[in-house]
Short mmCIF file of C-alpha atoms and ligand atoms in Angstrom, two decimals:
data_model
loop_
_atom_site.label_atom_id
_atom_site.label_comp_id
_atom_site.label_asym_id
_atom_site.label_seq_id
_atom_site.Cartn_x
_atom_site.Cartn_y
_atom_site.Cartn_z
CA MET A 1 0.00 0.00 0.00
CA ILE A 2 2.73 2.51 0.92
CA LYS A 3 4.59 1.69 -2.27
CA GLU A 4 1.45 1.99 -4.40
CA MET A 5 0.56 5.32 -2.87
CA GLN A 6 4.11 6.57 -3.39
CA GLN A 7 4.03 5.55 -7.05
CA GLU A 8 0.73 7.33 -7.55
CA ILE A 9 2.15 10.49 -5.89
CA LEU A 10 5.19 10.37 -8.18
CA ARG A 11 2.94 10.04 -11.23
CA LEU A 12 0.55 12.80 -10.12
CA LYS A 13 3.24 15.31 -9.26
CA LYS A 14 4.60 15.11 -12.81
CA GLU A 15 1.13 15.32 -14.33
CA ARG A 16 0.22 18.34 -12.17
CA ASP A 17 3.56 20.13 -12.33
CA ALA A 18 3.95 19.94 -8.57
CA CYS A 19 7.12 19.93 -6.51
CA ILE A 20 7.13 18.28 -3.08
CA LEU A 21 9.31 19.80 -0.38
CA ALA A 22 9.73 17.82 2.83
CA HIS A 23 11.37 18.98 6.04
CA SER A 24 13.75 16.39 7.48
CA TYR A 25 11.32 15.75 10.36
CA MET A 26 8.91 14.10 7.92
CA SER A 27 8.66 10.31 7.84
CA GLU A 28 10.85 8.20 5.60
CA GLU A 29 7.97 7.40 3.23
CA ILE A 30 7.21 11.11 2.69
CA CYS A 31 10.89 11.99 2.17
CA GLU A 32 11.10 9.25 -0.48
CA VAL A 33 8.53 11.01 -2.71
CA ALA A 34 9.89 14.51 -2.15
CA ASP A 35 11.82 16.45 -4.81
CA PHE A 36 13.82 17.95 -2.02
CA THR A 37 14.31 17.27 1.70
CA GLY A 38 16.30 19.33 4.14
CA ASP A 39 16.41 21.77 7.01
CA SER A 40 14.54 25.08 7.16
CA TYR A 41 17.31 27.04 5.46
CA ALA A 42 17.72 24.63 2.57
CA LEU A 43 13.95 24.54 2.04
CA SER A 44 13.82 28.36 1.93
CA VAL A 45 16.49 28.43 -0.75
CA LYS A 46 14.80 25.63 -2.71
CA ALA A 47 11.46 27.43 -2.48
CA LYS A 48 12.93 30.25 -4.51
CA THR A 49 14.19 28.11 -7.37
CA ALA A 50 11.76 25.19 -7.76
CA PRO A 51 10.60 25.38 -11.40
CA GLN A 52 7.15 23.80 -10.88
CA SER A 53 3.97 25.90 -10.72
CA THR A 54 2.72 24.20 -7.54
CA VAL A 55 4.66 23.49 -4.35
CA ILE A 56 3.38 21.03 -1.75
CA MET A 57 5.01 21.71 1.59
CA CYS A 58 5.32 18.79 3.98
CA GLY A 59 6.31 20.53 7.14
CA VAL A 60 4.71 23.21 9.29
CA ARG A 61 2.79 26.35 8.37
CA PHE A 62 5.60 28.91 8.62
CA MET A 63 7.56 26.86 6.06
CA ALA A 64 4.67 27.00 3.58
CA GLU A 65 4.39 30.74 4.25
CA THR A 66 8.08 31.14 3.45
CA VAL A 67 7.56 29.42 0.10
CA LYS A 68 4.60 31.70 -0.67
CA MET A 69 6.60 34.81 0.27
CA LEU A 70 9.38 33.88 -2.11
CA SER A 71 7.17 32.56 -4.93
CA PRO A 72 3.92 34.57 -4.93
CA GLN A 73 3.08 33.40 -8.44
CA LYS A 74 3.07 29.75 -7.37
CA LYS A 75 0.28 27.76 -5.82
CA VAL A 76 1.60 26.75 -2.41
CA VAL A 77 -0.18 24.02 -0.49
CA LEU A 78 0.48 22.99 3.12
CA ALA A 79 -0.06 19.22 3.00
CA ASN A 80 -1.80 19.10 6.38
CA PRO A 81 -3.42 22.38 7.52
CA ASP A 82 -3.17 21.36 11.21
CA ALA A 83 0.62 21.39 11.10
CA GLY A 84 1.68 24.51 12.95
CA CYS A 85 4.75 25.38 14.97
CA PRO A 86 3.78 26.60 18.46
CA MET A 87 6.98 28.65 18.70
CA ALA A 88 6.04 30.61 15.57
CA GLU A 89 3.03 32.09 17.34
CA GLN A 90 4.51 32.92 20.73
CA PHE A 91 4.86 36.68 20.12
CA ASP A 92 2.71 39.13 18.25
CA LYS A 93 4.03 42.05 16.31
CA GLU A 94 2.78 44.72 18.76
CA ILE A 95 5.08 43.35 21.49
CA ILE A 96 8.05 43.45 19.15
CA GLU A 97 7.19 46.96 17.95
CA GLN A 98 7.10 48.18 21.56
CA LEU A 99 10.44 46.51 22.24
CA LYS A 100 11.98 48.15 19.17
CA GLU A 101 10.82 51.54 20.39
CA SER A 102 12.36 50.98 23.79
CA LEU A 103 15.66 49.74 22.28
CA PRO A 104 16.47 52.07 19.35
CA GLY A 105 19.37 50.97 17.14
CA TYR A 106 18.88 47.26 17.84
CA ALA A 107 18.43 44.90 14.88
CA VAL A 108 15.50 42.50 15.26
CA VAL A 109 16.70 39.04 14.25
CA ALA A 110 13.90 36.51 13.92
CA TYR A 111 14.25 32.76 13.87
CA VAL A 112 12.50 31.65 10.68
CA ASN A 113 10.04 29.77 12.94
CA THR A 114 7.81 32.88 13.12
CA THR A 115 4.57 33.85 11.39
CA ALA A 116 4.61 35.98 8.23
CA GLU A 117 2.89 38.71 10.22
CA LEU A 118 5.66 38.78 12.84
CA LYS A 119 8.32 38.85 10.13
CA THR A 120 6.88 42.16 8.89
CA VAL A 121 8.46 43.93 11.89
CA CYS A 122 11.82 42.11 11.84
CA ASP A 123 15.06 43.03 10.07
CA VAL A 124 16.49 39.64 9.15
CA CYS A 125 15.59 35.98 9.58
CA VAL A 126 17.91 33.18 10.62
CA THR A 127 17.57 29.42 10.75
CA SER A 128 19.35 27.04 13.08
CA SER A 129 21.99 26.48 10.39
CA SER A 130 22.47 30.13 9.44
CA ALA A 131 22.03 31.91 12.81
CA LEU A 132 25.71 32.22 13.73
CA LYS A 133 26.79 33.31 10.27
CA ILE A 134 24.06 35.91 9.93
CA CYS A 135 24.32 37.39 13.42
CA ARG A 136 28.06 37.80 12.81
CA ALA A 137 27.50 39.30 9.35
CA ILE A 138 24.90 41.97 10.10
CA PRO A 139 26.38 45.41 10.82
CA GLN A 140 24.46 45.99 14.07
CA LYS A 141 26.21 45.15 17.33
CA ASP A 142 22.99 45.17 19.35
CA ILE A 143 20.47 42.44 18.54
CA ILE A 144 16.97 41.57 19.74
CA PHE A 145 16.76 37.84 19.03
CA ILE A 146 13.27 36.29 18.83
CA PRO A 147 11.58 33.99 19.74
CA ASP A 148 13.80 31.08 20.85
CA ILE A 149 15.76 31.76 24.03
CA ASN A 150 17.75 28.53 23.62
CA LEU A 151 18.92 29.21 20.07
CA GLY A 152 19.46 32.84 21.12
CA THR A 153 21.63 31.79 24.08
CA TYR A 154 23.64 29.47 21.83
CA VAL A 155 24.24 32.29 19.33
CA ALA A 156 25.03 34.85 22.06
CA ASN A 157 27.55 32.49 23.71
CA ASN A 158 29.31 32.02 20.37
CA ILE A 159 29.36 35.73 19.48
CA PRO A 160 30.52 37.43 22.70
CA GLU A 161 31.49 40.58 20.81
CA LYS A 162 27.79 41.38 20.21
CA ASN A 163 25.05 42.31 22.65
CA PHE A 164 21.88 40.18 22.65
CA LYS A 165 18.47 40.87 24.12
CA LEU A 166 16.61 37.54 24.36
CA LEU A 167 12.91 36.82 24.90
CA HIS A 168 11.41 33.81 26.68
CA GLY A 169 10.13 31.86 23.67
CA GLY A 170 11.14 28.45 22.45
CA CYS A 171 10.33 25.05 21.02
CA PRO A 172 8.20 22.97 23.39
CA THR A 173 9.57 19.77 21.86
CA HIS A 174 13.27 20.47 22.36
CA ALA A 175 12.82 22.46 25.57
CA ARG A 176 11.24 19.35 27.17
CA MET A 177 14.66 17.70 27.16
CA THR A 178 16.48 18.07 30.47
CA LYS A 179 20.07 17.66 31.54
CA ALA A 180 18.91 14.50 33.38
CA ASP A 181 17.57 13.08 30.08
CA ALA A 182 20.90 13.80 28.39
CA LEU A 183 22.94 12.25 31.21
CA LYS A 184 20.71 9.17 31.22
CA ALA A 185 21.14 8.67 27.45
CA LYS A 186 24.91 9.17 27.73
CA ALA A 187 25.12 6.68 30.60
CA ALA A 188 23.13 4.12 28.57
CA HIS A 189 25.40 4.59 25.52
CA PRO A 190 28.82 5.59 26.87
CA GLY A 191 30.59 5.17 23.52
CA ALA A 192 28.13 7.29 21.55
CA LEU A 193 28.70 10.81 20.25
CA PHE A 194 25.98 13.26 21.33
CA LEU A 195 24.58 15.44 18.52
CA VAL A 196 22.20 18.22 19.51
CA HIS A 197 19.91 20.83 17.94
CA PRO A 198 20.45 24.34 19.34
CA GLU A 199 16.75 24.57 20.25
CA CYS A 200 17.67 22.38 23.25
CA ARG A 201 18.35 23.99 26.62
CA PRO A 202 21.90 25.36 27.20
CA GLU A 203 22.64 22.72 29.86
CA VAL A 204 21.86 19.99 27.27
CA VAL A 205 23.80 21.78 24.49
CA GLU A 206 26.81 22.02 26.86
CA LEU A 207 27.03 18.22 26.94
CA ALA A 208 27.05 17.87 23.14
CA ASP A 209 29.89 16.72 20.90
CA TYR A 210 28.26 18.57 17.99
CA VAL A 211 25.56 21.29 17.81
CA GLY A 212 23.74 21.99 14.54
CA SER A 213 20.62 22.03 12.40
CA THR A 214 18.82 18.88 11.35
CA THR A 215 20.91 18.73 8.17
CA GLY A 216 24.06 19.55 10.13
CA ILE A 217 23.40 16.64 12.50
CA MET A 218 22.74 14.26 9.62
CA GLU A 219 25.85 15.28 7.73
CA TYR A 220 28.01 15.06 10.85
CA ALA A 221 26.77 11.55 11.70
CA GLN A 222 27.20 10.29 8.13
CA LYS A 223 30.76 11.62 7.77
CA SER A 224 31.93 10.76 11.29
CA ASP A 225 34.19 7.77 12.02
CA GLY A 226 32.05 7.22 15.14
CA LYS A 227 29.83 4.16 15.20
CA GLU A 228 27.16 5.20 17.74
CA PHE A 229 25.24 8.44 18.13
CA ILE A 230 22.66 9.91 20.50
CA ILE A 231 20.43 12.23 18.49
CA GLY A 232 19.26 15.36 20.31
CA THR A 233 16.56 16.42 17.89
CA GLU A 234 13.22 15.10 16.61
CA ASN A 235 13.21 11.33 16.43
CA ALA A 236 12.54 11.27 12.67
CA ILE A 237 16.25 12.05 12.29
CA VAL A 238 17.11 8.84 14.16
CA GLN A 239 15.08 6.88 11.61
CA HIS A 240 16.55 8.69 8.57
CA LEU A 241 20.08 8.14 9.81
CA GLN A 242 19.48 4.47 10.53
CA PHE A 243 18.30 4.04 6.90
CA ARG A 244 21.31 5.88 5.49
CA CYS A 245 23.95 4.30 7.73
CA PRO A 246 22.99 0.68 8.47
CA GLY A 247 26.46 0.00 9.85
CA LYS A 248 26.07 2.61 12.62
CA LYS A 249 23.73 2.80 15.61
CA PHE A 250 21.49 5.77 16.41
CA TYR A 251 19.68 6.33 19.69
CA PRO A 252 17.11 9.00 20.54
CA LEU A 253 18.01 11.41 23.35
CA SER A 254 14.52 10.55 24.62
CA LYS A 255 11.50 8.73 23.26
CA ASP A 256 9.58 11.95 24.04
CA LEU A 257 11.54 13.96 21.47
CA LEU A 258 8.58 14.03 19.11
CA CYS A 259 7.06 17.10 17.48
CA HIS A 260 3.34 16.37 17.25
CA ASN A 261 2.94 19.10 14.65
CA MET A 262 5.52 17.59 12.35
CA LYS A 263 4.07 14.13 12.92
CA VAL A 264 0.55 15.12 11.85
CA THR A 265 1.37 14.99 8.12
CA THR A 266 0.94 11.53 6.61
CA LEU A 267 1.65 10.05 3.19
CA ALA A 268 -2.12 10.05 2.58
CA ASP A 269 -2.15 13.84 3.17
CA VAL A 270 0.55 14.23 0.53
CA TYR A 271 -1.45 12.06 -1.86
CA ASP A 272 -4.60 14.15 -1.26
CA ALA A 273 -2.69 17.41 -1.64
CA VAL A 274 -1.04 16.40 -4.91
CA ARG A 275 -4.34 15.29 -6.45
CA GLY A 276 -6.02 18.56 -5.37
CA LYS A 277 -8.32 16.97 -2.78
CA GLY A 278 -6.62 18.06 0.41
CA GLY A 279 -4.14 20.36 2.07
CA GLU A 280 -4.60 24.10 2.33
CA GLU A 281 -3.57 26.64 -0.24
CA ILE A 282 -1.59 29.45 1.43
CA VAL A 283 -3.12 32.85 0.72
CA MET A 284 -1.21 35.98 1.69
CA ASP A 285 -2.08 39.59 1.03
CA GLU A 286 0.57 41.42 -0.98
CA LYS A 287 1.21 44.07 1.70
CA THR A 288 2.10 41.43 4.32
CA ARG A 289 4.12 39.44 1.81
CA LEU A 290 6.23 42.40 0.73
CA ALA A 291 6.89 43.49 4.30
CA ALA A 292 7.74 39.96 5.45
CA VAL A 293 9.79 38.75 2.50
CA ARG A 294 12.52 41.36 3.06
CA CYS A 295 13.89 39.54 6.08
CA ILE A 296 13.85 36.17 4.28
CA GLU A 297 15.69 37.73 1.32
CA LYS A 298 18.21 39.24 3.73
CA MET A 299 18.73 35.83 5.31
CA ILE A 300 19.46 34.23 1.95
CA GLU A 301 21.74 37.16 1.04
CA TYR A 302 23.79 37.00 4.29
CA GLY A 303 23.60 33.21 4.48
CA GLY A 304 25.23 32.78 1.10
P1 13P B 401 16.04 23.11 11.18
O1 13P B 401 16.32 24.54 10.90
O2 13P B 401 17.21 22.40 11.75
O3 13P B 401 15.44 22.47 10.02
O4 13P B 401 14.96 23.05 12.36
C1 13P B 401 13.64 23.44 12.16
C2 13P B 401 12.84 23.10 13.31
O5 13P B 401 11.65 23.29 13.34
C3 13P B 401 13.55 22.52 14.42
O6 13P B 401 12.70 22.19 15.41
FE1 SF4 B 402 8.23 24.00 16.00
FE2 SF4 B 402 9.71 22.66 17.72
FE3 SF4 B 402 8.08 21.34 16.11
FE4 SF4 B 402 10.28 22.51 15.16
S1 SF4 B 402 10.18 20.81 16.59
S2 SF4 B 402 8.24 22.60 14.28
S3 SF4 B 402 10.37 24.34 16.45
S4 SF4 B 402 7.49 22.80 17.71
#
């Protein structure tokens, strides 16, 4: 059944001139039918260049919004309309506007996990893989970093020459992981390297052998001479790595490292979206799009 559905999706996407983008947190069977899989940054770049007239986004809503911002002429469909990212909605633009007024001269750097509306009041976006590079590259020394306090702390610790104002937002999935969880996993697998997403708490990040985006973690594990790895990000990455490297062993930091929003999209949703019977088309008014797209364009410009 999975194979049949995949074959039908592959046939339909050609027939309907659709491109399927899948974030690396999607299941193996969705990634297999995607034209492109990757982390948030790679998907943003791909969104700009995909030649097809329709893009089906298998990920969460802000990712589909990013595609729409960069390709307004394309039909952009979020494969499952219930897939949101709680972090993206933690602040509204009025709060950020007030903060900007009270801190003149600060650049507002937004993690890409934010709504299009919030992006309209920000200067530049970053992703987990581009945050360090971009915060170093922007001319401002003073930075308001929103919304993730954990990613913000990681960036601030690595760029001591700049001054960061952080807010108390973050990813409920990664922030659930405690130092005790990390120590327990390390004790259970003493020979394993510990690879961590910077959305985890600083005390978890401190214990890591490598800190990076979902793609960064996957590349590190695949190239490493190590044979065992504890994966400190969504458990889909454990599965993808086990497929790619059958000779190595991958363990989840915790069985609770699951993003329910990312998990909501199924292969059947992708099938329905590609045949025009499901998903949600992203609609964005031009004023919001133009105001929000600037900081995505800046991210791509500074991120190389
Ligand atoms: P990446 O930027 O590593 O793809 O992460 C996105 C995300 O939602 C992590 O929780
Ligand atoms: Fe959002 Fe966290 Fe899920 Fe990523 S893992 S989509 S940041 S809730």
